[in-house]
């Protein structure tokens, strides 16, 4: 590995570590996910998943879906928790921060909806750690989207000991 690539890998791991710390602040009772939006080493936004401000915390029973036994990856349309990527982009918009051309670092592979939102917001690269597999038909749509848009997804193997709830 070239020195520039090693430095880039270290930068990516450092930014993923910051995303991991953001995940620890999540109020979602089912899974803690964090993300960072950055230009090079400059962090623009840190965020995590969970219920939005003004809604009862998921940990305190604010989201019926998270209280239920619904399997992971299903019935997101009834979930009150925002994904970390959605929360970060909303926060950037609220603060008037330019994120087009930035890279998003996330502790979990984004769902297709978040991938579409990131792409539409001008984010064309996502670096993630934890891989989540979707249903076969969703994986097919996911691959089609990535191939058609030339979206760059970078999986980094990074062990940091964050336990999901």
CSV table of N, CA and C in Angstrom, one decimal:
chain,number,residue,atom,x,y,z
A,1,UNK,N,0.8,-1.2,0.0
A,1,UNK,CA,0.0,0.0,0.0
A,1,UNK,C,0.9,1.2,0.0
A,2,UNK,N,0.6,2.2,-0.9
A,2,UNK,CA,1.3,3.5,-0.9
A,2,UNK,C,1.1,4.3,0.3
A,3,UNK,N,2.1,5.2,0.7
A,3,UNK,CA,1.9,6.0,1.9
A,3,UNK,C,0.6,6.9,1.8
A,4,UNK,N,0.3,7.4,0.6
A,4,UNK,CA,-0.9,8.2,0.5
A,4,UNK,C,-2.2,7.4,0.8
A,5,UNK,N,-2.2,6.1,0.3
A,5,UNK,CA,-3.3,5.3,0.5
A,5,UNK,C,-3.4,4.9,2.0
A,6,UNK,N,-2.3,4.7,2.7
A,6,UNK,CA,-2.3,4.4,4.1
A,6,UNK,C,-2.9,5.6,4.9
A,7,UNK,N,-2.4,6.8,4.5
A,7,UNK,CA,-2.9,7.9,5.2
A,7,UNK,C,-4.4,8.1,5.0
A,8,UNK,N,-4.9,7.9,3.7
A,8,UNK,CA,-6.3,8.0,3.4
A,8,UNK,C,-7.1,7.0,4.2
A,9,UNK,N,-6.5,5.7,4.3
A,9,UNK,CA,-7.2,4.7,5.1
A,9,UNK,C,-7.3,5.1,6.6
A,10,UNK,N,-6.2,5.7,7.1
A,10,UNK,CA,-6.2,6.2,8.5
A,10,UNK,C,-7.3,7.3,8.7
A,11,UNK,N,-7.3,8.2,7.7
A,11,UNK,CA,-8.3,9.3,7.8
A,11,UNK,C,-9.7,8.7,7.8
A,12,UNK,N,-10.0,7.7,6.9
A,12,UNK,CA,-11.3,7.1,6.9
A,12,UNK,C,-11.6,6.4,8.2
A,13,UNK,N,-10.7,5.7,8.7
A,13,UNK,CA,-10.9,5.0,10.0
A,13,UNK,C,-11.1,6.0,11.1
A,14,UNK,N,-10.4,7.1,11.1
A,14,UNK,CA,-10.6,8.2,12.1
A,14,UNK,C,-12.0,8.8,12.0
A,15,UNK,N,-12.5,9.0,10.8
A,15,UNK,CA,-13.8,9.6,10.6
A,15,UNK,C,-14.9,8.5,11.0
A,16,UNK,N,-14.6,7.3,10.7
A,16,UNK,CA,-15.6,6.2,11.1
A,16,UNK,C,-15.6,6.1,12.6
A,17,UNK,N,-14.5,6.3,13.3
A,17,UNK,CA,-14.4,6.3,14.7
A,17,UNK,C,-15.3,7.4,15.3
A,18,UNK,N,-15.3,8.6,14.7
A,18,UNK,CA,-16.1,9.7,15.1
A,18,UNK,C,-17.6,9.3,14.9
A,19,UNK,N,-17.9,8.7,13.8
A,19,UNK,CA,-19.3,8.2,13.5
A,19,UNK,C,-19.7,7.2,14.6
A,20,UNK,N,-18.8,6.4,15.0
A,20,UNK,CA,-19.1,5.4,16.1
A,20,UNK,C,-19.4,6.1,17.3
A,21,UNK,N,-18.7,7.2,17.7
A,21,UNK,CA,-19.0,7.9,18.9
A,21,UNK,C,-20.3,8.6,18.8
A,22,UNK,N,-20.7,9.1,17.6
A,22,UNK,CA,-22.0,9.7,17.3
A,22,UNK,C,-23.1,8.6,17.5
A,23,UNK,N,-22.8,7.4,17.1
A,23,UNK,CA,-23.8,6.3,17.3
A,23,UNK,C,-24.1,6.0,18.7
A,24,UNK,N,-23.1,6.2,19.6
A,24,UNK,CA,-23.3,6.0,21.0
A,24,UNK,C,-24.4,6.9,21.6
A,25,UNK,N,-24.6,8.0,20.9
A,25,UNK,CA,-25.6,9.0,21.4
A,25,UNK,C,-27.0,8.8,20.9
A,26,UNK,N,-27.2,7.7,20.0
A,26,UNK,CA,-28.5,7.4,19.4
A,26,UNK,C,-29.5,7.1,20.5
A,27,UNK,N,-30.8,7.5,20.2
A,27,UNK,CA,-31.8,7.1,21.2
A,27,UNK,C,-32.7,5.9,20.7
A,28,UNK,N,-32.2,5.3,19.6
A,28,UNK,CA,-32.9,4.1,19.0
A,28,UNK,C,-32.7,2.9,19.9
A,29,UNK,N,-33.7,2.2,20.2
A,29,UNK,CA,-33.6,1.0,21.1
A,29,UNK,C,-33.2,-0.2,20.3
A,30,UNK,N,-33.3,-0.2,19.0
A,30,UNK,CA,-33.0,-1.4,18.2
A,30,UNK,C,-31.6,-1.5,17.7
A,31,UNK,N,-31.1,-0.4,17.2
A,31,UNK,CA,-29.7,-0.3,16.6
A,31,UNK,C,-29.2,1.1,16.7
A,32,UNK,N,-28.0,1.2,17.0
A,32,UNK,CA,-27.3,2.5,17.1
A,32,UNK,C,-26.4,2.7,15.9
A,33,UNK,N,-26.7,3.8,15.1
A,33,UNK,CA,-26.0,4.1,13.9
A,33,UNK,C,-25.5,5.5,14.0
A,34,UNK,N,-24.3,5.8,13.6
A,34,UNK,CA,-23.8,7.1,13.5
A,34,UNK,C,-23.2,7.4,12.2
A,35,UNK,N,-23.1,8.7,11.8
A,35,UNK,CA,-22.5,9.1,10.6
A,35,UNK,C,-21.9,10.5,10.7
A,36,UNK,N,-21.0,10.7,9.8
A,36,UNK,CA,-20.2,12.0,9.7
A,36,UNK,C,-20.2,12.3,8.2
A,37,UNK,N,-20.5,13.6,7.9
A,37,UNK,CA,-20.3,14.1,6.6
A,37,UNK,C,-19.1,15.0,6.6
A,38,UNK,N,-18.2,14.8,5.7
A,38,UNK,CA,-16.9,15.5,5.7
A,38,UNK,C,-16.4,15.8,4.3
A,39,UNK,N,-15.6,16.9,4.2
A,39,UNK,CA,-14.8,17.2,3.1
A,39,UNK,C,-13.4,16.9,3.5
A,40,UNK,N,-12.7,16.0,2.9
A,40,UNK,CA,-11.4,15.5,3.3
A,40,UNK,C,-11.4,15.3,4.8
A,41,UNK,N,-10.7,16.0,5.6
A,41,UNK,CA,-10.6,15.8,7.1
A,41,UNK,C,-11.5,16.7,7.8
A,42,UNK,N,-12.2,17.6,7.1
A,42,UNK,CA,-13.0,18.6,7.8
A,42,UNK,C,-14.5,18.1,8.0
A,43,UNK,N,-14.8,18.0,9.2
A,43,UNK,CA,-16.2,17.4,9.5
A,43,UNK,C,-17.2,18.6,9.4
A,44,UNK,N,-18.2,18.3,8.6
A,44,UNK,CA,-19.3,19.3,8.5
A,44,UNK,C,-20.5,19.0,9.5
A,45,UNK,N,-20.8,17.7,9.6
A,45,UNK,CA,-22.0,17.3,10.4
A,45,UNK,C,-21.6,15.9,11.0
A,46,UNK,N,-22.1,15.7,12.3
A,46,UNK,CA,-22.1,14.4,12.9
A,46,UNK,C,-23.5,14.2,13.3
A,47,UNK,N,-24.0,13.0,13.1
A,47,UNK,CA,-25.4,12.7,13.4
A,47,UNK,C,-25.5,11.2,13.8
A,48,UNK,N,-26.7,10.9,14.3
A,48,UNK,CA,-27.1,9.5,14.6
A,48,UNK,C,-28.5,9.2,14.3
A,49,UNK,N,-28.9,8.0,14.4
A,49,UNK,CA,-30.3,7.6,14.2
A,49,UNK,C,-31.1,7.8,15.5
A,50,UNK,N,-32.4,7.8,15.3
A,50,UNK,CA,-33.3,7.9,16.5
A,50,UNK,C,-34.4,8.9,16.2
A,51,UNK,N,-35.3,9.0,17.1
A,51,UNK,CA,-36.5,9.9,16.9
A,51,UNK,C,-36.0,11.3,16.8
A,52,UNK,N,-36.6,12.1,16.0
A,52,UNK,CA,-36.2,13.5,15.8
A,52,UNK,C,-36.5,14.3,17.1
A,53,UNK,N,-35.9,15.5,17.2
A,53,UNK,CA,-36.2,16.4,18.3
A,53,UNK,C,-37.7,16.7,18.4
A,54,UNK,N,-38.2,16.7,19.6
A,54,UNK,CA,-39.6,17.0,19.8
A,54,UNK,C,-40.5,15.8,19.8
A,55,UNK,N,-39.9,14.6,19.5
A,55,UNK,CA,-40.7,13.4,19.6
A,55,UNK,C,-40.1,12.5,20.7
A,56,UNK,N,-41.0,11.9,21.5
A,56,UNK,CA,-40.5,11.1,22.6
A,56,UNK,C,-39.4,10.1,22.1
A,57,UNK,N,-38.4,10.1,22.9
A,57,UNK,CA,-37.2,9.2,22.6
A,57,UNK,C,-37.6,7.8,22.4
A,58,UNK,N,-37.0,7.2,21.4
A,58,UNK,CA,-37.3,5.8,21.1
A,58,UNK,C,-37.0,4.9,22.3
A,59,UNK,N,-35.9,5.2,23.0
A,59,UNK,CA,-35.6,4.4,24.2
A,59,UNK,C,-36.7,4.5,25.3
A,60,UNK,N,-37.5,5.6,25.3
A,60,UNK,CA,-38.6,5.8,26.2
A,60,UNK,C,-39.9,5.4,25.7
A,61,UNK,N,-39.9,4.6,24.5
A,61,UNK,CA,-41.1,4.1,24.0
A,61,UNK,C,-41.7,5.0,22.9
A,62,UNK,N,-41.0,5.9,22.3
A,62,UNK,CA,-41.5,6.9,21.3
A,62,UNK,C,-41.8,6.2,20.0
A,63,UNK,N,-41.2,5.1,19.7
A,63,UNK,CA,-41.4,4.4,18.4
A,63,UNK,C,-42.0,3.0,18.6
A,64,UNK,N,-43.3,2.9,18.1
A,64,UNK,CA,-44.0,1.6,18.3
A,64,UNK,C,-43.3,0.5,17.5
A,65,UNK,N,-42.7,0.8,16.3
A,65,UNK,CA,-42.1,-0.2,15.5
A,65,UNK,C,-40.9,-0.8,16.3
A,66,UNK,N,-40.1,0.1,16.9
A,66,UNK,CA,-38.9,-0.4,17.6
A,66,UNK,C,-39.3,-1.2,18.8
A,67,UNK,N,-40.5,-0.9,19.4
A,67,UNK,CA,-41.0,-1.7,20.5
A,67,UNK,C,-41.5,-3.1,20.1
A,68,UNK,N,-41.8,-3.2,18.8
A,68,UNK,CA,-42.4,-4.5,18.3
A,68,UNK,C,-41.3,-5.5,18.0
A,69,UNK,N,-41.8,-6.7,17.6
A,69,UNK,CA,-40.9,-7.7,17.2
A,69,UNK,C,-40.7,-7.8,15.7
A,70,UNK,N,-41.0,-6.7,15.0
A,70,UNK,CA,-40.9,-6.7,13.5
A,70,UNK,C,-39.4,-6.9,13.2
A,71,UNK,N,-39.1,-7.8,12.3
A,71,UNK,CA,-37.7,-8.1,11.9
A,71,UNK,C,-37.0,-6.9,11.3
A,72,UNK,N,-35.7,-6.9,11.6
A,72,UNK,CA,-34.9,-5.8,11.1
A,72,UNK,C,-35.0,-5.7,9.5
A,73,UNK,N,-35.1,-4.5,9.0
A,73,UNK,CA,-35.2,-4.3,7.6
A,73,UNK,C,-36.6,-4.3,7.1
A,74,UNK,N,-37.6,-4.4,7.9
A,74,UNK,CA,-39.0,-4.5,7.5
A,74,UNK,C,-39.8,-3.3,8.2
A,75,UNK,N,-40.8,-2.9,7.5
A,75,UNK,CA,-41.8,-1.9,8.0
A,75,UNK,C,-41.2,-0.6,8.4
A,76,UNK,N,-40.2,-0.1,7.7
A,76,UNK,CA,-39.6,1.2,8.0
A,76,UNK,C,-40.6,2.3,7.9
A,77,UNK,N,-41.6,2.1,7.0
A,77,UNK,CA,-42.6,3.2,6.8
A,77,UNK,C,-43.4,3.5,8.1
A,78,UNK,N,-43.4,2.6,9.1
A,78,UNK,CA,-44.0,2.9,10.4
A,78,UNK,C,-43.1,3.3,11.5
A,79,UNK,N,-41.8,3.4,11.2
A,79,UNK,CA,-40.8,3.7,12.2
A,79,UNK,C,-40.6,5.3,12.3
A,80,UNK,N,-40.7,5.7,13.5
A,80,UNK,CA,-40.5,7.2,13.8
A,80,UNK,C,-39.0,7.6,13.9
A,81,UNK,N,-38.1,6.6,13.9
A,81,UNK,CA,-36.7,6.9,14.0
A,81,UNK,C,-36.2,7.3,12.6
A,82,UNK,N,-35.4,8.4,12.6
A,82,UNK,CA,-34.7,8.8,11.4
A,82,UNK,C,-33.4,8.0,11.3
A,83,UNK,N,-33.1,7.6,10.1
A,83,UNK,CA,-31.8,7.0,9.9
A,83,UNK,C,-30.7,8.1,10.0
A,84,UNK,N,-29.5,7.7,10.4
A,84,UNK,CA,-28.4,8.7,10.7
A,84,UNK,C,-28.1,9.5,9.5
A,85,UNK,N,-28.2,8.9,8.3
A,85,UNK,CA,-27.9,9.6,7.1
A,85,UNK,C,-28.9,10.7,6.8
A,86,UNK,N,-30.2,10.3,7.0
A,86,UNK,CA,-31.3,11.3,6.8
A,86,UNK,C,-31.2,12.4,7.8
A,87,UNK,N,-30.9,12.1,9.1
A,87,UNK,CA,-30.7,13.1,10.1
A,87,UNK,C,-29.6,14.1,9.8
A,88,UNK,N,-28.5,13.5,9.3
A,88,UNK,CA,-27.3,14.4,8.9
A,88,UNK,C,-27.6,15.3,7.8
A,89,UNK,N,-28.3,14.8,6.8
A,89,UNK,CA,-28.6,15.7,5.6
A,89,UNK,C,-29.6,16.7,6.0
A,90,UNK,N,-30.6,16.4,6.9
A,90,UNK,CA,-31.6,17.3,7.4
A,90,UNK,C,-30.9,18.4,8.2
A,91,UNK,N,-30.0,18.0,9.0
A,91,UNK,CA,-29.2,18.9,9.9
A,91,UNK,C,-28.4,19.9,9.0
A,92,UNK,N,-27.8,19.4,8.0
A,92,UNK,CA,-27.0,20.2,7.1
A,92,UNK,C,-27.9,21.2,6.4
A,93,UNK,N,-29.1,20.8,6.0
A,93,UNK,CA,-30.0,21.8,5.3
A,93,UNK,C,-30.5,22.8,6.3
A,94,UNK,N,-30.8,22.4,7.5
A,94,UNK,CA,-31.2,23.3,8.6
A,94,UNK,C,-30.2,24.4,8.9
A,95,UNK,N,-28.9,24.0,8.9
A,95,UNK,CA,-27.8,24.8,9.2
A,95,UNK,C,-27.2,25.6,8.0
A,96,UNK,N,-27.8,25.3,6.8
A,96,UNK,CA,-27.3,25.9,5.6
A,96,UNK,C,-25.9,25.5,5.2
A,97,UNK,N,-25.5,24.3,5.5
A,97,UNK,CA,-24.2,23.8,5.1
A,97,UNK,C,-24.2,23.1,3.8
A,98,UNK,N,-23.2,23.4,3.0
A,98,UNK,CA,-23.1,22.8,1.6
A,98,UNK,C,-22.4,21.4,1.8
A,99,UNK,N,-23.1,20.4,1.3
A,99,UNK,CA,-22.6,19.0,1.5
A,99,UNK,C,-22.3,18.4,0.1
A,100,UNK,N,-22.7,19.0,-1.0
A,100,UNK,CA,-22.5,18.5,-2.3
A,100,UNK,C,-21.0,18.3,-2.5
A,101,UNK,N,-20.6,17.0,-2.9
A,101,UNK,CA,-19.2,16.7,-3.1
A,101,UNK,C,-18.6,16.2,-1.9
A,102,UNK,N,-19.2,16.2,-0.7
A,102,UNK,CA,-18.7,15.6,0.5
A,102,UNK,C,-18.8,14.1,0.5
A,103,UNK,N,-18.1,13.5,1.5
A,103,UNK,CA,-18.2,12.0,1.7
A,103,UNK,C,-18.9,11.8,3.0
A,104,UNK,N,-19.8,10.8,3.0
A,104,UNK,CA,-20.5,10.4,4.2
A,104,UNK,C,-19.8,9.1,4.8
A,105,UNK,N,-19.5,9.1,6.1
A,105,UNK,CA,-18.9,8.0,6.8
A,105,UNK,C,-20.0,7.5,7.7
A,106,UNK,N,-20.3,6.2,7.6
A,106,UNK,CA,-21.4,5.7,8.4
A,106,UNK,C,-21.0,4.3,9.0
A,107,UNK,N,-21.5,4.1,10.2
A,107,UNK,CA,-21.2,2.8,10.8
A,107,UNK,C,-22.0,1.6,10.2
A,108,UNK,N,-23.0,1.9,9.4
A,108,UNK,CA,-23.8,0.8,8.8
A,108,UNK,C,-24.0,1.1,7.3
A,109,UNK,N,-23.9,0.1,6.5
A,109,UNK,CA,-24.2,0.2,5.1
A,109,UNK,C,-25.6,0.9,4.9
A,110,UNK,N,-25.7,2.0,4.2
A,110,UNK,CA,-27.0,2.7,4.0
A,110,UNK,C,-28.1,1.8,3.3
A,111,UNK,N,-29.3,2.1,3.7
A,111,UNK,CA,-30.4,1.4,3.0
A,111,UNK,C,-30.6,2.1,1.6
A,112,UNK,N,-31.4,1.6,0.7
A,112,UNK,CA,-31.5,2.2,-0.6
A,112,UNK,C,-32.1,3.6,-0.5
A,113,UNK,N,-33.1,3.8,0.3
A,113,UNK,CA,-33.7,5.1,0.4
A,113,UNK,C,-32.6,6.2,0.9
A,114,UNK,N,-31.8,5.8,1.8
A,114,UNK,CA,-30.7,6.8,2.3
A,114,UNK,C,-29.7,7.0,1.2
A,115,UNK,N,-29.4,5.9,0.4
A,115,UNK,CA,-28.5,6.0,-0.7
A,115,UNK,C,-29.0,7.0,-1.7
A,116,UNK,N,-30.3,6.9,-2.0
A,116,UNK,CA,-30.9,7.8,-3.0
A,116,UNK,C,-30.9,9.3,-2.5
A,117,UNK,N,-31.2,9.4,-1.2
A,117,UNK,CA,-31.2,10.8,-0.6
A,117,UNK,C,-29.8,11.4,-0.6
A,118,UNK,N,-28.8,10.6,-0.3
A,118,UNK,CA,-27.4,11.0,-0.3
A,118,UNK,C,-27.0,11.4,-1.7
A,119,UNK,N,-27.3,10.6,-2.7
A,119,UNK,CA,-27.0,10.9,-4.1
A,119,UNK,C,-27.7,12.2,-4.5
A,120,UNK,N,-28.9,12.4,-4.2
A,120,UNK,CA,-29.7,13.6,-4.5
A,120,UNK,C,-29.1,14.8,-3.8
A,121,UNK,N,-28.5,14.7,-2.7
A,121,UNK,CA,-27.9,15.8,-1.9
A,121,UNK,C,-26.5,16.1,-2.4
A,122,UNK,N,-26.0,15.3,-3.4
A,122,UNK,CA,-24.7,15.6,-3.9
A,122,UNK,C,-23.5,14.8,-3.3
A,123,UNK,N,-23.9,13.9,-2.4
A,123,UNK,CA,-22.9,13.0,-1.8
A,123,UNK,C,-22.8,11.8,-2.8
A,124,UNK,N,-21.6,11.5,-3.2
A,124,UNK,CA,-21.4,10.5,-4.2
A,124,UNK,C,-20.5,9.4,-3.7
A,125,UNK,N,-20.0,9.5,-2.5
A,125,UNK,CA,-19.1,8.5,-1.8
A,125,UNK,C,-19.6,8.3,-0.4
A,126,UNK,N,-19.7,7.0,-0.1
A,126,UNK,CA,-20.0,6.6,1.3
A,126,UNK,C,-19.0,5.6,1.7
A,127,UNK,N,-18.4,5.8,2.9
A,127,UNK,CA,-17.5,4.9,3.5
A,127,UNK,C,-18.3,4.3,4.7
A,128,UNK,N,-18.3,3.0,4.8
A,128,UNK,CA,-19.1,2.4,5.9
A,128,UNK,C,-18.3,1.2,6.5
A,129,UNK,N,-18.8,0.7,7.6
A,129,UNK,CA,-18.1,-0.4,8.3
A,129,UNK,C,-19.0,-1.6,8.3
A,130,UNK,N,-20.1,-1.6,9.0
A,130,UNK,CA,-20.9,-2.8,9.2
A,130,UNK,C,-21.8,-3.0,7.9
A,131,UNK,N,-21.8,-4.2,7.5
A,131,UNK,CA,-22.6,-4.6,6.3
A,131,UNK,C,-23.9,-5.2,6.6
A,132,UNK,N,-25.0,-4.7,6.1
A,132,UNK,CA,-26.3,-5.3,6.3
A,132,UNK,C,-26.8,-5.8,4.9
A,133,UNK,N,-27.2,-7.0,4.9
A,133,UNK,CA,-27.7,-7.6,3.7
A,133,UNK,C,-29.2,-7.4,3.6
A,134,UNK,N,-29.7,-7.0,2.4
A,134,UNK,CA,-31.1,-6.8,2.2
A,134,UNK,C,-31.7,-8.0,1.5
A,135,UNK,N,-33.0,-8.0,1.4
A,135,UNK,CA,-33.7,-9.1,0.6
A,135,UNK,C,-33.2,-9.1,-0.8
A,136,UNK,N,-33.2,-10.3,-1.5
A,136,UNK,CA,-32.6,-10.4,-2.8
A,136,UNK,C,-33.1,-9.3,-3.8
A,137,UNK,N,-34.5,-9.0,-3.8
A,137,UNK,CA,-35.0,-8.1,-4.8
A,137,UNK,C,-34.5,-6.6,-4.5
A,138,UNK,N,-34.3,-6.4,-3.2
A,138,UNK,CA,-33.8,-5.0,-2.8
A,138,UNK,C,-32.3,-4.9,-3.1
A,139,UNK,N,-31.6,-6.0,-2.9
A,139,UNK,CA,-30.1,-6.0,-3.3
A,139,UNK,C,-30.0,-5.8,-4.8
A,140,UNK,N,-30.9,-6.3,-5.6
A,140,UNK,CA,-30.9,-6.1,-7.1
A,140,UNK,C,-31.1,-4.6,-7.4
A,141,UNK,N,-32.1,-4.0,-6.8
A,141,UNK,CA,-32.4,-2.6,-7.0
A,141,UNK,C,-31.2,-1.8,-6.5
A,142,UNK,N,-30.6,-2.1,-5.4
A,142,UNK,CA,-29.5,-1.4,-4.8
A,142,UNK,C,-28.3,-1.4,-5.8
A,143,UNK,N,-28.0,-2.6,-6.3
A,143,UNK,CA,-26.9,-2.8,-7.2
A,143,UNK,C,-27.1,-2.0,-8.5
A,144,UNK,N,-28.4,-2.0,-9.0
A,144,UNK,CA,-28.7,-1.2,-10.2
A,144,UNK,C,-28.5,0.3,-10.0
A,145,UNK,N,-29.0,0.8,-8.8
A,145,UNK,CA,-28.8,2.2,-8.5
A,145,UNK,C,-27.3,2.6,-8.4
A,146,UNK,N,-26.5,1.8,-7.7
A,146,UNK,CA,-25.1,2.0,-7.6
A,146,UNK,C,-24.4,2.0,-9.0
A,147,UNK,N,-24.7,1.0,-9.8
A,147,UNK,CA,-24.1,0.9,-11.2
A,147,UNK,C,-24.5,2.0,-12.1
A,148,UNK,N,-25.8,2.4,-12.1
A,148,UNK,CA,-26.3,3.5,-12.9
A,148,UNK,C,-25.7,4.9,-12.5
A,149,UNK,N,-25.6,5.1,-11.3
A,149,UNK,CA,-25.1,6.4,-10.8
A,149,UNK,C,-23.6,6.5,-10.6
A,150,UNK,N,-22.9,5.4,-10.7
A,150,UNK,CA,-21.5,5.3,-10.4
A,150,UNK,C,-21.2,5.8,-9.0
A,151,UNK,N,-22.1,5.5,-8.1
A,151,UNK,CA,-22.0,5.8,-6.7
A,151,UNK,C,-20.8,5.0,-6.1
A,152,UNK,N,-20.0,5.6,-5.3
A,152,UNK,CA,-18.8,4.9,-4.7
A,152,UNK,C,-19.1,4.5,-3.3
A,153,UNK,N,-19.2,3.2,-3.0
A,153,UNK,CA,-19.4,2.6,-1.7
A,153,UNK,C,-18.1,1.9,-1.3
A,154,UNK,N,-17.6,2.3,-0.2
A,154,UNK,CA,-16.3,1.8,0.3
A,154,UNK,C,-16.5,1.1,1.6
A,155,UNK,N,-16.3,-0.2,1.7
A,155,UNK,CA,-16.5,-1.0,2.9
A,155,UNK,C,-15.1,-1.0,3.6
A,156,UNK,N,-15.0,-0.6,4.8
A,156,UNK,CA,-13.8,-0.6,5.6
A,156,UNK,C,-14.0,-1.6,6.7
A,157,UNK,N,-13.1,-2.5,6.9
A,157,UNK,CA,-13.1,-3.5,8.0
A,157,UNK,C,-12.5,-2.7,9.2
A,158,UNK,N,-13.4,-2.4,10.1
A,158,UNK,CA,-12.9,-1.6,11.3
A,158,UNK,C,-13.6,-2.1,12.5
A,159,UNK,N,-12.9,-2.7,13.4
A,159,UNK,CA,-13.5,-3.3,14.6
A,159,UNK,C,-13.3,-2.3,15.7
A,160,UNK,N,-14.4,-1.9,16.4
A,160,UNK,CA,-14.3,-0.9,17.4
A,160,UNK,C,-15.2,-1.3,18.6
A,161,UNK,N,-15.9,-2.4,18.6
A,161,UNK,CA,-16.5,-2.9,19.8
A,161,UNK,C,-17.9,-2.2,20.2
A,162,UNK,N,-18.5,-1.6,19.2
A,162,UNK,CA,-19.8,-1.0,19.5
A,162,UNK,C,-20.9,-2.1,19.4
A,163,UNK,N,-21.6,-2.3,20.5
A,163,UNK,CA,-22.7,-3.3,20.5
A,163,UNK,C,-24.0,-2.7,20.2
A,164,UNK,N,-24.8,-3.3,19.3
A,164,UNK,CA,-26.1,-2.9,19.0
A,164,UNK,C,-27.0,-3.2,20.1
A,165,UNK,N,-28.0,-2.4,20.3
A,165,UNK,CA,-29.1,-2.7,21.3
A,165,UNK,C,-30.2,-3.4,20.7
